[in-house]
PDB file of C-alpha atoms in Angstrom:
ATOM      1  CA  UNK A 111      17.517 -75.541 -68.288  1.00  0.00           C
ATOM      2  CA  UNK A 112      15.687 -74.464 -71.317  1.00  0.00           C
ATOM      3  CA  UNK A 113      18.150 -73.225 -73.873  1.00  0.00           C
ATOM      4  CA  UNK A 114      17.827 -69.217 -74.063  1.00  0.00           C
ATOM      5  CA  UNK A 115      17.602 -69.190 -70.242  1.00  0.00           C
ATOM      6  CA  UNK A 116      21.072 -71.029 -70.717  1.00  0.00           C
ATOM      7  CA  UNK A 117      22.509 -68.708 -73.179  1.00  0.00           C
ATOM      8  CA  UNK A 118      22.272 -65.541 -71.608  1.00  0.00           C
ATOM      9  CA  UNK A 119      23.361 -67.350 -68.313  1.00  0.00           C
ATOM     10  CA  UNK A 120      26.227 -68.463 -69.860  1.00  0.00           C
ATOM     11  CA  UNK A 121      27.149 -64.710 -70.954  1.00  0.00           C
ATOM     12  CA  UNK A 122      26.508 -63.090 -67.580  1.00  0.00           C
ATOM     13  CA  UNK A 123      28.455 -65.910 -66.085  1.00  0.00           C
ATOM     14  CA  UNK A 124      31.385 -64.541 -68.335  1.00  0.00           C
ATOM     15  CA  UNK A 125      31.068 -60.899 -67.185  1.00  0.00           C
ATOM     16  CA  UNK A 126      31.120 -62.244 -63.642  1.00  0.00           C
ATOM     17  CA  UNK A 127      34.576 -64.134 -64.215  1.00  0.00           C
ATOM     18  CA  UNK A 128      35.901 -60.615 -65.539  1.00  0.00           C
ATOM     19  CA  UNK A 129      35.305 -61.794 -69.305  1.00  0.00           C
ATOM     20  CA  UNK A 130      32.915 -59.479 -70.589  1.00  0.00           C
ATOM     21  CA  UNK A 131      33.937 -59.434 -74.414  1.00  0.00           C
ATOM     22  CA  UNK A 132      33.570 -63.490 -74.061  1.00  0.00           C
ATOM     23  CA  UNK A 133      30.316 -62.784 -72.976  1.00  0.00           C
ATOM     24  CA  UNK A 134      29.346 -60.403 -75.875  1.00  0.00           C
ATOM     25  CA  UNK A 135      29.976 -63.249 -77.968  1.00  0.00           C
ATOM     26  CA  UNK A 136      27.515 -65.124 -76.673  1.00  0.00           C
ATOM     27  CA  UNK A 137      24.704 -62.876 -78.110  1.00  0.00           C
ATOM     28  CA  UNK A 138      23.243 -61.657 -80.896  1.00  0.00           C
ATOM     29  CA  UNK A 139      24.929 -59.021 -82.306  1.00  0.00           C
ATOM     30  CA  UNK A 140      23.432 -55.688 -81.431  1.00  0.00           C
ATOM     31  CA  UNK A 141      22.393 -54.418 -84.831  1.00  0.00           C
ATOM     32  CA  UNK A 142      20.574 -57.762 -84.999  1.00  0.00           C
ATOM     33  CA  UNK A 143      18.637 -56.827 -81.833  1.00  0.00           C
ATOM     34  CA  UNK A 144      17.385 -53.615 -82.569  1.00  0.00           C
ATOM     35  CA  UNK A 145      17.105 -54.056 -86.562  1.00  0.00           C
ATOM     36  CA  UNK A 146      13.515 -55.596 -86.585  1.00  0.00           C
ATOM     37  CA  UNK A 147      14.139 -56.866 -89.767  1.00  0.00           C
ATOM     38  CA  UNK A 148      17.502 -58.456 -88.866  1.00  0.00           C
ATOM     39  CA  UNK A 149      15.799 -59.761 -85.471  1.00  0.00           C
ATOM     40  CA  UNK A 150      12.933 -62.064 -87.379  1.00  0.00           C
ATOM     41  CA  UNK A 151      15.346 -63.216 -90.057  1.00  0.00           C
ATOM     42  CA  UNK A 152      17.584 -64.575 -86.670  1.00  0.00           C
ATOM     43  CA  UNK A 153      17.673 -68.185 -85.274  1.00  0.00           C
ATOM     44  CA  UNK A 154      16.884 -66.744 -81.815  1.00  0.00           C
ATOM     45  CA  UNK A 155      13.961 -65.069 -82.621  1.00  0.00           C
ATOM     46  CA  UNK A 156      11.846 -67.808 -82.346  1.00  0.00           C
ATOM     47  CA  UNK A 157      12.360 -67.560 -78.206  1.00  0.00           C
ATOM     48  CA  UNK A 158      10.192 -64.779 -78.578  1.00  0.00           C
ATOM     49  CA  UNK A 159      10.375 -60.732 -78.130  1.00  0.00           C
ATOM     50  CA  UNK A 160      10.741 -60.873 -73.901  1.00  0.00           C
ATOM     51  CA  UNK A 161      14.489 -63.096 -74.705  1.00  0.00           C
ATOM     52  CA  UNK A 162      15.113 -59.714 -77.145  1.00  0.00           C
ATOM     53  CA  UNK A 163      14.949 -57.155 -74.190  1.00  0.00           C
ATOM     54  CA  UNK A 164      16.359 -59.396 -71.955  1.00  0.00           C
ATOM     55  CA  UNK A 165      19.468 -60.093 -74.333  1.00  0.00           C
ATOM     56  CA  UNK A 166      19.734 -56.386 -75.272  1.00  0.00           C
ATOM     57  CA  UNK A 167      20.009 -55.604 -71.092  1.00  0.00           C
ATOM     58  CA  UNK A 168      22.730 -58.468 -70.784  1.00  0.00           C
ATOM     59  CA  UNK A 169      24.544 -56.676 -73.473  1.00  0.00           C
ATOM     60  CA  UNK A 170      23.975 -53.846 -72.161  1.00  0.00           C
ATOM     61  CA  UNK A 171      24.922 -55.016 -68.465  1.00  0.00           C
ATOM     62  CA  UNK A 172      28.447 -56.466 -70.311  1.00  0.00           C
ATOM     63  CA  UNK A 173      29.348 -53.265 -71.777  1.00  0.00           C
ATOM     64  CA  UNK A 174      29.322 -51.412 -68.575  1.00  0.00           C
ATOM     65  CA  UNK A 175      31.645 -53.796 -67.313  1.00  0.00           C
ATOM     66  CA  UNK A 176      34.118 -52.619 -69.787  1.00  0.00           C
ATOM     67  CA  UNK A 177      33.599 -49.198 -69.502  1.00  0.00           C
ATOM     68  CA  UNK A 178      31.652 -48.486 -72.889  1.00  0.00           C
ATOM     69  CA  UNK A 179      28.603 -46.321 -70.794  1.00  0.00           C
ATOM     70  CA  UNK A 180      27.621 -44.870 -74.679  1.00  0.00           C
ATOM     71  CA  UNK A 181      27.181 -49.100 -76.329  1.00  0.00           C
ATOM     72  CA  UNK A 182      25.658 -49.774 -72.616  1.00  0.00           C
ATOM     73  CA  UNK A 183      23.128 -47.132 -72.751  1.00  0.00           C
ATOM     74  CA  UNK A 184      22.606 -47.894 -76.537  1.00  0.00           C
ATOM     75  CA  UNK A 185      22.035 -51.471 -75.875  1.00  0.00           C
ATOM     76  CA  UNK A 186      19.209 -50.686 -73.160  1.00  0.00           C
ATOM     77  CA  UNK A 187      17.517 -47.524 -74.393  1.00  0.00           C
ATOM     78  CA  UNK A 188      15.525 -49.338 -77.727  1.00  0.00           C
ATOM     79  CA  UNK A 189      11.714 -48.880 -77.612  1.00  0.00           C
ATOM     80  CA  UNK A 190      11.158 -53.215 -77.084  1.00  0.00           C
ATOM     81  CA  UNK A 191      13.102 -52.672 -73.373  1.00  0.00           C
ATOM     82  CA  UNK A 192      11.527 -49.984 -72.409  1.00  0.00           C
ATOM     83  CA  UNK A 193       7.791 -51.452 -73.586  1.00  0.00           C
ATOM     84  CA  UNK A 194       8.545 -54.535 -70.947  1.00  0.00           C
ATOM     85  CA  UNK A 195      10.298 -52.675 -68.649  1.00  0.00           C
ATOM     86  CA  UNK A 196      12.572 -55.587 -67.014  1.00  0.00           C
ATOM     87  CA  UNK A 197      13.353 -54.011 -63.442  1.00  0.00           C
ATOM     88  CA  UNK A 198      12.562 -57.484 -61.688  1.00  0.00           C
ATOM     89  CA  UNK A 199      14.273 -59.299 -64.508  1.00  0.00           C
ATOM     90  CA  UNK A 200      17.375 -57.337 -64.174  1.00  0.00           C
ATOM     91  CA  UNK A 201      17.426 -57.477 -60.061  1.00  0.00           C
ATOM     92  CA  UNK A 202      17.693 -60.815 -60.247  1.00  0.00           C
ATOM     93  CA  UNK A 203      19.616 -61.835 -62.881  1.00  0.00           C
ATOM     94  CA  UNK A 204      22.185 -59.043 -62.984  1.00  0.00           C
ATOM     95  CA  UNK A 205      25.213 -58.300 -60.193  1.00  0.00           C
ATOM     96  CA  UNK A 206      25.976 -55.135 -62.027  1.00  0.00           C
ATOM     97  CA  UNK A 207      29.347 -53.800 -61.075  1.00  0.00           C
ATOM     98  CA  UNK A 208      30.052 -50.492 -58.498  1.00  0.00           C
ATOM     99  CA  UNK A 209      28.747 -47.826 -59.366  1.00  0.00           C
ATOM    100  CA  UNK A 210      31.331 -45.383 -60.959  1.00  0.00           C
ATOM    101  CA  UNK A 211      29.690 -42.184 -58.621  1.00  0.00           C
ATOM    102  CA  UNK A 212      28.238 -43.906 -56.406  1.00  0.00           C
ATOM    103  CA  UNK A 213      24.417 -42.654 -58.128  1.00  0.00           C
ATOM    104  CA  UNK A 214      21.698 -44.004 -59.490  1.00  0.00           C
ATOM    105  CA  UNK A 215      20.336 -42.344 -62.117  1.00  0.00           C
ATOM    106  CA  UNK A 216      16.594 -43.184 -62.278  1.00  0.00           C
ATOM    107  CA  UNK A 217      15.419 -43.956 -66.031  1.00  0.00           C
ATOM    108  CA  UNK A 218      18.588 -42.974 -67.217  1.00  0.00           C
ATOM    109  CA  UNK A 219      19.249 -46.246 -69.614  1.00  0.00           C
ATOM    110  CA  UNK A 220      21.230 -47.646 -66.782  1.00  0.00           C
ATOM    111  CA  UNK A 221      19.868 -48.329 -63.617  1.00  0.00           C
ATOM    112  CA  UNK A 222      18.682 -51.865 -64.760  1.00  0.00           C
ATOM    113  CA  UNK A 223      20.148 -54.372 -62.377  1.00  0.00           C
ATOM    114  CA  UNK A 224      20.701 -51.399 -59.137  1.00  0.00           C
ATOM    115  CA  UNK A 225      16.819 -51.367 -58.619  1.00  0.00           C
ATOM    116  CA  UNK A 226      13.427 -53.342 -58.187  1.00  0.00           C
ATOM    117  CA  UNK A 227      10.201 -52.535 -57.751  1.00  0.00           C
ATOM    118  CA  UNK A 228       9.967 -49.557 -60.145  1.00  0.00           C
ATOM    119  CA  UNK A 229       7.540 -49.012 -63.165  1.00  0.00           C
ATOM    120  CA  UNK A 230       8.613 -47.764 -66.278  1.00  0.00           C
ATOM    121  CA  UNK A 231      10.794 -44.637 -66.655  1.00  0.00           C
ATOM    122  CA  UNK A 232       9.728 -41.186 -68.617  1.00  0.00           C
ATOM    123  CA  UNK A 233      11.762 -37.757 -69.081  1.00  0.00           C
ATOM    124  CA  UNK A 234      11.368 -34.277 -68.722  1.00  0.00           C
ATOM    125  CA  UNK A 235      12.136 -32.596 -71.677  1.00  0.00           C
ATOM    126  CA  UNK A 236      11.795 -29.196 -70.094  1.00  0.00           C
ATOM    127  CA  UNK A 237      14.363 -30.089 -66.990  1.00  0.00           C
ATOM    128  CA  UNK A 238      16.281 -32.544 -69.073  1.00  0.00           C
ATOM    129  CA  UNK A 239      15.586 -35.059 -66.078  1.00  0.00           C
ATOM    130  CA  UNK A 240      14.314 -38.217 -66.097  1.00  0.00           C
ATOM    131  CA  UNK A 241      12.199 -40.087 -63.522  1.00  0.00           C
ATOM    132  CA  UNK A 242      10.314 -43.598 -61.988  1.00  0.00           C
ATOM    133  CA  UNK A 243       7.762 -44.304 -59.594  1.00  0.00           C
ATOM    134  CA  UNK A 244       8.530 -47.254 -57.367  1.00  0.00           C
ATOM    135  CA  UNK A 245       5.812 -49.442 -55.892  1.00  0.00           C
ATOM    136  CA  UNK A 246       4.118 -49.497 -52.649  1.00  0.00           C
ATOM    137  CA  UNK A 247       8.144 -51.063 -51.789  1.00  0.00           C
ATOM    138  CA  UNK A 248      11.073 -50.368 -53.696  1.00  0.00           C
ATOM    139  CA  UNK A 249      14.756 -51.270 -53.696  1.00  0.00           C
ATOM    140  CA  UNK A 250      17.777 -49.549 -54.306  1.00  0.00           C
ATOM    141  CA  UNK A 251      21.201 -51.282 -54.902  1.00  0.00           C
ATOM    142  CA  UNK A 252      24.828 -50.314 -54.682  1.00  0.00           C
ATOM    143  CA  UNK A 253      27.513 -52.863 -55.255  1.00  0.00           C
ATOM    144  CA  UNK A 254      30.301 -52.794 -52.616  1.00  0.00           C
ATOM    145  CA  UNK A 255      29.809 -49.497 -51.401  1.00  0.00           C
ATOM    146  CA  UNK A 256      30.182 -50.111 -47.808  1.00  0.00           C
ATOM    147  CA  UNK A 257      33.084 -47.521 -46.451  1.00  0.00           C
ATOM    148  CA  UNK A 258      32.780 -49.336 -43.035  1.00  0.00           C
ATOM    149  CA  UNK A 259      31.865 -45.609 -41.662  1.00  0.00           C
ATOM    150  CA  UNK A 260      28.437 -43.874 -41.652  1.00  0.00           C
ATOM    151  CA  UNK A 261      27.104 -42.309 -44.937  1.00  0.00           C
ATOM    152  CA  UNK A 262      24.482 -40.542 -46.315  1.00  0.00           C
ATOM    153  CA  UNK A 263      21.857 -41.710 -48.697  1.00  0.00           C
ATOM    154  CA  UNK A 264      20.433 -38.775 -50.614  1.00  0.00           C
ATOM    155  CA  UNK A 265      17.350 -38.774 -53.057  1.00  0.00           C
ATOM    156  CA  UNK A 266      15.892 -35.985 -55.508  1.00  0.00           C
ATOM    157  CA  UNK A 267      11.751 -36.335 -55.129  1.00  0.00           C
ATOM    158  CA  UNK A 268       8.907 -34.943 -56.183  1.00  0.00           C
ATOM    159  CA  UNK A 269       6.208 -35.141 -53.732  1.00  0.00           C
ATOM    160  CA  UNK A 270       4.022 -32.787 -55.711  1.00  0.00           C
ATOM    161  CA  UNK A 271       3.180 -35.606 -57.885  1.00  0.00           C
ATOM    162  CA  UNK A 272       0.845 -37.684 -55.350  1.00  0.00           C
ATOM    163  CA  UNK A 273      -2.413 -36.923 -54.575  1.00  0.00           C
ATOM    164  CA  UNK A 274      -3.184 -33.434 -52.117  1.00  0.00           C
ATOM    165  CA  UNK A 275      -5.529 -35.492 -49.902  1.00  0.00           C
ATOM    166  CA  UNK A 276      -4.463 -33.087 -46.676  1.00  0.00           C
ATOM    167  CA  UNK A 277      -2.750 -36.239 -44.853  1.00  0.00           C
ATOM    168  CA  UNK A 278       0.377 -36.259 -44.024  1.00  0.00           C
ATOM    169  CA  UNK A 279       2.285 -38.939 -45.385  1.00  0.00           C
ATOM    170  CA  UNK A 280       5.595 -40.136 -44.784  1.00  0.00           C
ATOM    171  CA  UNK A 281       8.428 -42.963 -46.266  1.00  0.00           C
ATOM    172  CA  UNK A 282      10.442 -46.037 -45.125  1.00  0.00           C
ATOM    173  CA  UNK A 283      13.844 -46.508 -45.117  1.00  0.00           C
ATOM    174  CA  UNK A 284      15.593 -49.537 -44.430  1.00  0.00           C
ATOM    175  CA  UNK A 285      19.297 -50.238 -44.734  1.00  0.00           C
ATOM    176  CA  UNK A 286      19.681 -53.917 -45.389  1.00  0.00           C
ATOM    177  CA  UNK A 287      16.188 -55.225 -43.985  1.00  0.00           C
ATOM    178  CA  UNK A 288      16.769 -52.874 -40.911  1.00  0.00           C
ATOM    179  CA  UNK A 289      14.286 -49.920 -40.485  1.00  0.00           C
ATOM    180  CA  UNK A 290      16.709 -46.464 -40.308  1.00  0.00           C
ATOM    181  CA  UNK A 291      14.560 -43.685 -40.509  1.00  0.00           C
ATOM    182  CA  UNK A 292      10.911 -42.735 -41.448  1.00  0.00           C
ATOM    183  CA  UNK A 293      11.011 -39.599 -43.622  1.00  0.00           C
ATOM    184  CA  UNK A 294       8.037 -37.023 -43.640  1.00  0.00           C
ATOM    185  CA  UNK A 295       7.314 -36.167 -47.396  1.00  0.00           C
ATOM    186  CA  UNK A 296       6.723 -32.870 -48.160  1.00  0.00           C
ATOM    187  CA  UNK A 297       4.095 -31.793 -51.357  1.00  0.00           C
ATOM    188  CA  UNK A 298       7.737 -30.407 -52.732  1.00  0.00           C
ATOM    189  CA  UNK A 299      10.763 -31.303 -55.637  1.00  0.00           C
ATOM    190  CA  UNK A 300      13.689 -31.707 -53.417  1.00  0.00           C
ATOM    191  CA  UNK A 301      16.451 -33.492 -52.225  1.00  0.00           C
ATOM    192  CA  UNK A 302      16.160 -35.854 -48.948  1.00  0.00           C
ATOM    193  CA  UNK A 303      19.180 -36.714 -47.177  1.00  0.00           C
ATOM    194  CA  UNK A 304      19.079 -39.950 -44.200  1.00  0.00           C
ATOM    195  CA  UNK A 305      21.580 -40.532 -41.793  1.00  0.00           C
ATOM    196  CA  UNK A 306      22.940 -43.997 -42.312  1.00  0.00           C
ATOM    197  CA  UNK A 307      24.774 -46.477 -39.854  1.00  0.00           C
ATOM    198  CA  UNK A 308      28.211 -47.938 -41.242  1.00  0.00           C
ATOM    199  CA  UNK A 309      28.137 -50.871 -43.647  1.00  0.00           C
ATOM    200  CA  UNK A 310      31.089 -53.042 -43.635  1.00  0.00           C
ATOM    201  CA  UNK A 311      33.738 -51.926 -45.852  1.00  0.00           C
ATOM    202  CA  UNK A 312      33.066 -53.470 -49.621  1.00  0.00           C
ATOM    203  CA  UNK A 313      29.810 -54.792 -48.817  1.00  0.00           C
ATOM    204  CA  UNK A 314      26.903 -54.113 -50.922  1.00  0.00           C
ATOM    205  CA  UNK A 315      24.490 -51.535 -49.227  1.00  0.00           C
ATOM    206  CA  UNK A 316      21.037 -52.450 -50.272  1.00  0.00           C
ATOM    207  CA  UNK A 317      18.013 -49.615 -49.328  1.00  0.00           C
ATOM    208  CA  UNK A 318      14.770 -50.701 -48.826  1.00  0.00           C
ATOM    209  CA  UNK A 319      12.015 -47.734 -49.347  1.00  0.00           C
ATOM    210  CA  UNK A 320       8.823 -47.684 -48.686  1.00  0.00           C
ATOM    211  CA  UNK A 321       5.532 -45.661 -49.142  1.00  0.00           C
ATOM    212  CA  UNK A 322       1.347 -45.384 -48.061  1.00  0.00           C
ATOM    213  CA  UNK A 323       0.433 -46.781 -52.217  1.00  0.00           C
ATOM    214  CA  UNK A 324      -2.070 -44.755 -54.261  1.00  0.00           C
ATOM    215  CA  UNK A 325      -3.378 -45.856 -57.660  1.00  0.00           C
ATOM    216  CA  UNK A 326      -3.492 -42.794 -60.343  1.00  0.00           C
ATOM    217  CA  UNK A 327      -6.415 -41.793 -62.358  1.00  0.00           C
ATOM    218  CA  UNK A 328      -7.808 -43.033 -65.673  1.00  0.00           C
ATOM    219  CA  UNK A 329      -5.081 -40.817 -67.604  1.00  0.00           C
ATOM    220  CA  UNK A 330      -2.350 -43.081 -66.326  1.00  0.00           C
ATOM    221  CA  UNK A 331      -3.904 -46.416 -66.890  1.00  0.00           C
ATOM    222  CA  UNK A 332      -4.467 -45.032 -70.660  1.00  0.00           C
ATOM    223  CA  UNK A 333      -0.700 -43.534 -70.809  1.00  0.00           C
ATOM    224  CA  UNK A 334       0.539 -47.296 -70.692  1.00  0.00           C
ATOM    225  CA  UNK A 335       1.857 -48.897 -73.969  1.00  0.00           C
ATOM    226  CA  UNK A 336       3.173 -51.978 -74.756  1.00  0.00           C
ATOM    227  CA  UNK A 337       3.427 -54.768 -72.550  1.00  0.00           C
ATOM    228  CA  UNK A 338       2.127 -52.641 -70.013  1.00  0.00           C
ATOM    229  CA  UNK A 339      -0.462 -51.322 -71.420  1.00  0.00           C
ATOM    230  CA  UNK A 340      -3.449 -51.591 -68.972  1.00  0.00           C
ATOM    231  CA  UNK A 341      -1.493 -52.151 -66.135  1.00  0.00           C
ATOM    232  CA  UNK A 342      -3.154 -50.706 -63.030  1.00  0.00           C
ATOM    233  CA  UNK A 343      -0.459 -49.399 -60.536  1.00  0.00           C
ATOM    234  CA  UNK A 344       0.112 -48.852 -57.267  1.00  0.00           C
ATOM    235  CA  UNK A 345       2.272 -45.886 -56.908  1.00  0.00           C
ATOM    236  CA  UNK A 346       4.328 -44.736 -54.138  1.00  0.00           C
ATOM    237  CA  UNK A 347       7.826 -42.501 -54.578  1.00  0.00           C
ATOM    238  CA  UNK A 348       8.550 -40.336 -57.561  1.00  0.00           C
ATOM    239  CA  UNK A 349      12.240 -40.219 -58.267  1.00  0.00           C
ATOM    240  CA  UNK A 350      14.568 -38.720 -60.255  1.00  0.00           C
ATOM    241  CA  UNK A 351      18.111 -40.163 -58.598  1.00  0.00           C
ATOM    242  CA  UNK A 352      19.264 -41.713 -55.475  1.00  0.00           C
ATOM    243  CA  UNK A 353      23.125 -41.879 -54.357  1.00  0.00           C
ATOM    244  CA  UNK A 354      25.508 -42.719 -51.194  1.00  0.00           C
ATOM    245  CA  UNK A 355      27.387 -40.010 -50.041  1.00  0.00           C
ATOM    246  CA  UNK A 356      30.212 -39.661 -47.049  1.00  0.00           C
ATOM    247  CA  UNK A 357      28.630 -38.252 -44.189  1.00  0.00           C
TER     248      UNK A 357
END
């Protein structure tokens, strides 16, 4: 195993076993990550700028586990995470703990490691909100939140944002690889709520969601920067937050 894949492992592994500041000492400090000049003067960077954001969201990822949301969120919010924007990396890699309200807050520095198949976040600055498309199939994760009743997954959407093409269009939801409902989407901002069957008590409920893809026009291909710039996407949902509620 090539040796930065090992030393992030090896600090995840610690947050897993419930030893989270072990696992801080793993990695760089965090003024050495975000301190470019710090960062180049380090051993580590020589595995290259992706390690950085990936280190930074393992950080990150470890200081939620102790209950430091401000160090979490400034561990994942600098400008070299958001420019690779490491949704699958985090999915994958990351078993991020419950979530403490049982949201997600899309975008909002710390939904790394509850979703896949999202692009890169942006805010509103006039509705203090902040928001992600997913992909033509999106996921949405939450960690043990299985009551072992019915609940209610809920989801704030903007459907103005895709194209007015007179169809009717509608979304997928599936509630751990089985279809639940298919939602009609309305060209409105509002909240969706879908009836779901009981998940076994402390189970993770995983949500499946998907949408007819449409790819934007030339102003969104030339929004992209960084790593993505140039990226052609596929877009499908708009969304501000998604969260499991009692029904």
């Amino acid at each position: 195993v090539p040796a930065p894949t090992q030393a992030i492992g090896r600090a995840l592994l610690a947050g897993l076993e419930a030893r989270p500041a072990d696992g801080l000492a793993l990695l760089p400090a965090a003024t050495t990550l975000v301190d470019d000049t710090l960062w180049k003067e380090s051993p580590e960077s020589a595995w290259g700028d992706e390690w950085r954001a990936q280190a930074s969201v393992a950080r990150g990822d470890l200081l939620r586990r102790q209950g430091d949301e401000a160090g979490a969120k400034a561990a994942i919010t600098p400008t070299f995470v958001d420019e690779l924007n490491p949704v699958e990396w985090a999915w994958q890699w990351l078993h991020p703990p419950p979530l403490p309200n049982g949201r997600i807050d899309m975008a909002g520095n710390l939904d790394l490691g509850y979703i896949q198949g999202f692009y890169g976040g942006y805010g509103d600055g006039d509705t203090k909100t902040t928001w992600r498309w997913s992909g033509p199939q999106a996921r949405l994760r939450f960690p043990q939140a299985g009551t072992g009743a019915p609940q209610t997954l809920r989801l704030h959407v903007d459907g103005r944002a895709r194209p007015d093409d007179g169809s009717s269009t509608a979304f997928d939801v599936l509630l751990n690889e089985r279809g639940v409902a298919s939602v009609p989407l309305s060209r409105s901002d509002q909240v969706y709520e879908v009836a779901l069957p009981a998940t076994p008590a402390g189970a993770d409920v995983l949500i499946t969601l998907g949408a007819p893809p449409f790819v934007p026009g030339a102003a969104d291909l030339l929004a992209q920067q960084g790593a993505q710039a140039g990226q052609l996407r596929l877009l499908g949902l708009l969304i501000d937050w998604a969260e499991l509620t009692e029904r």
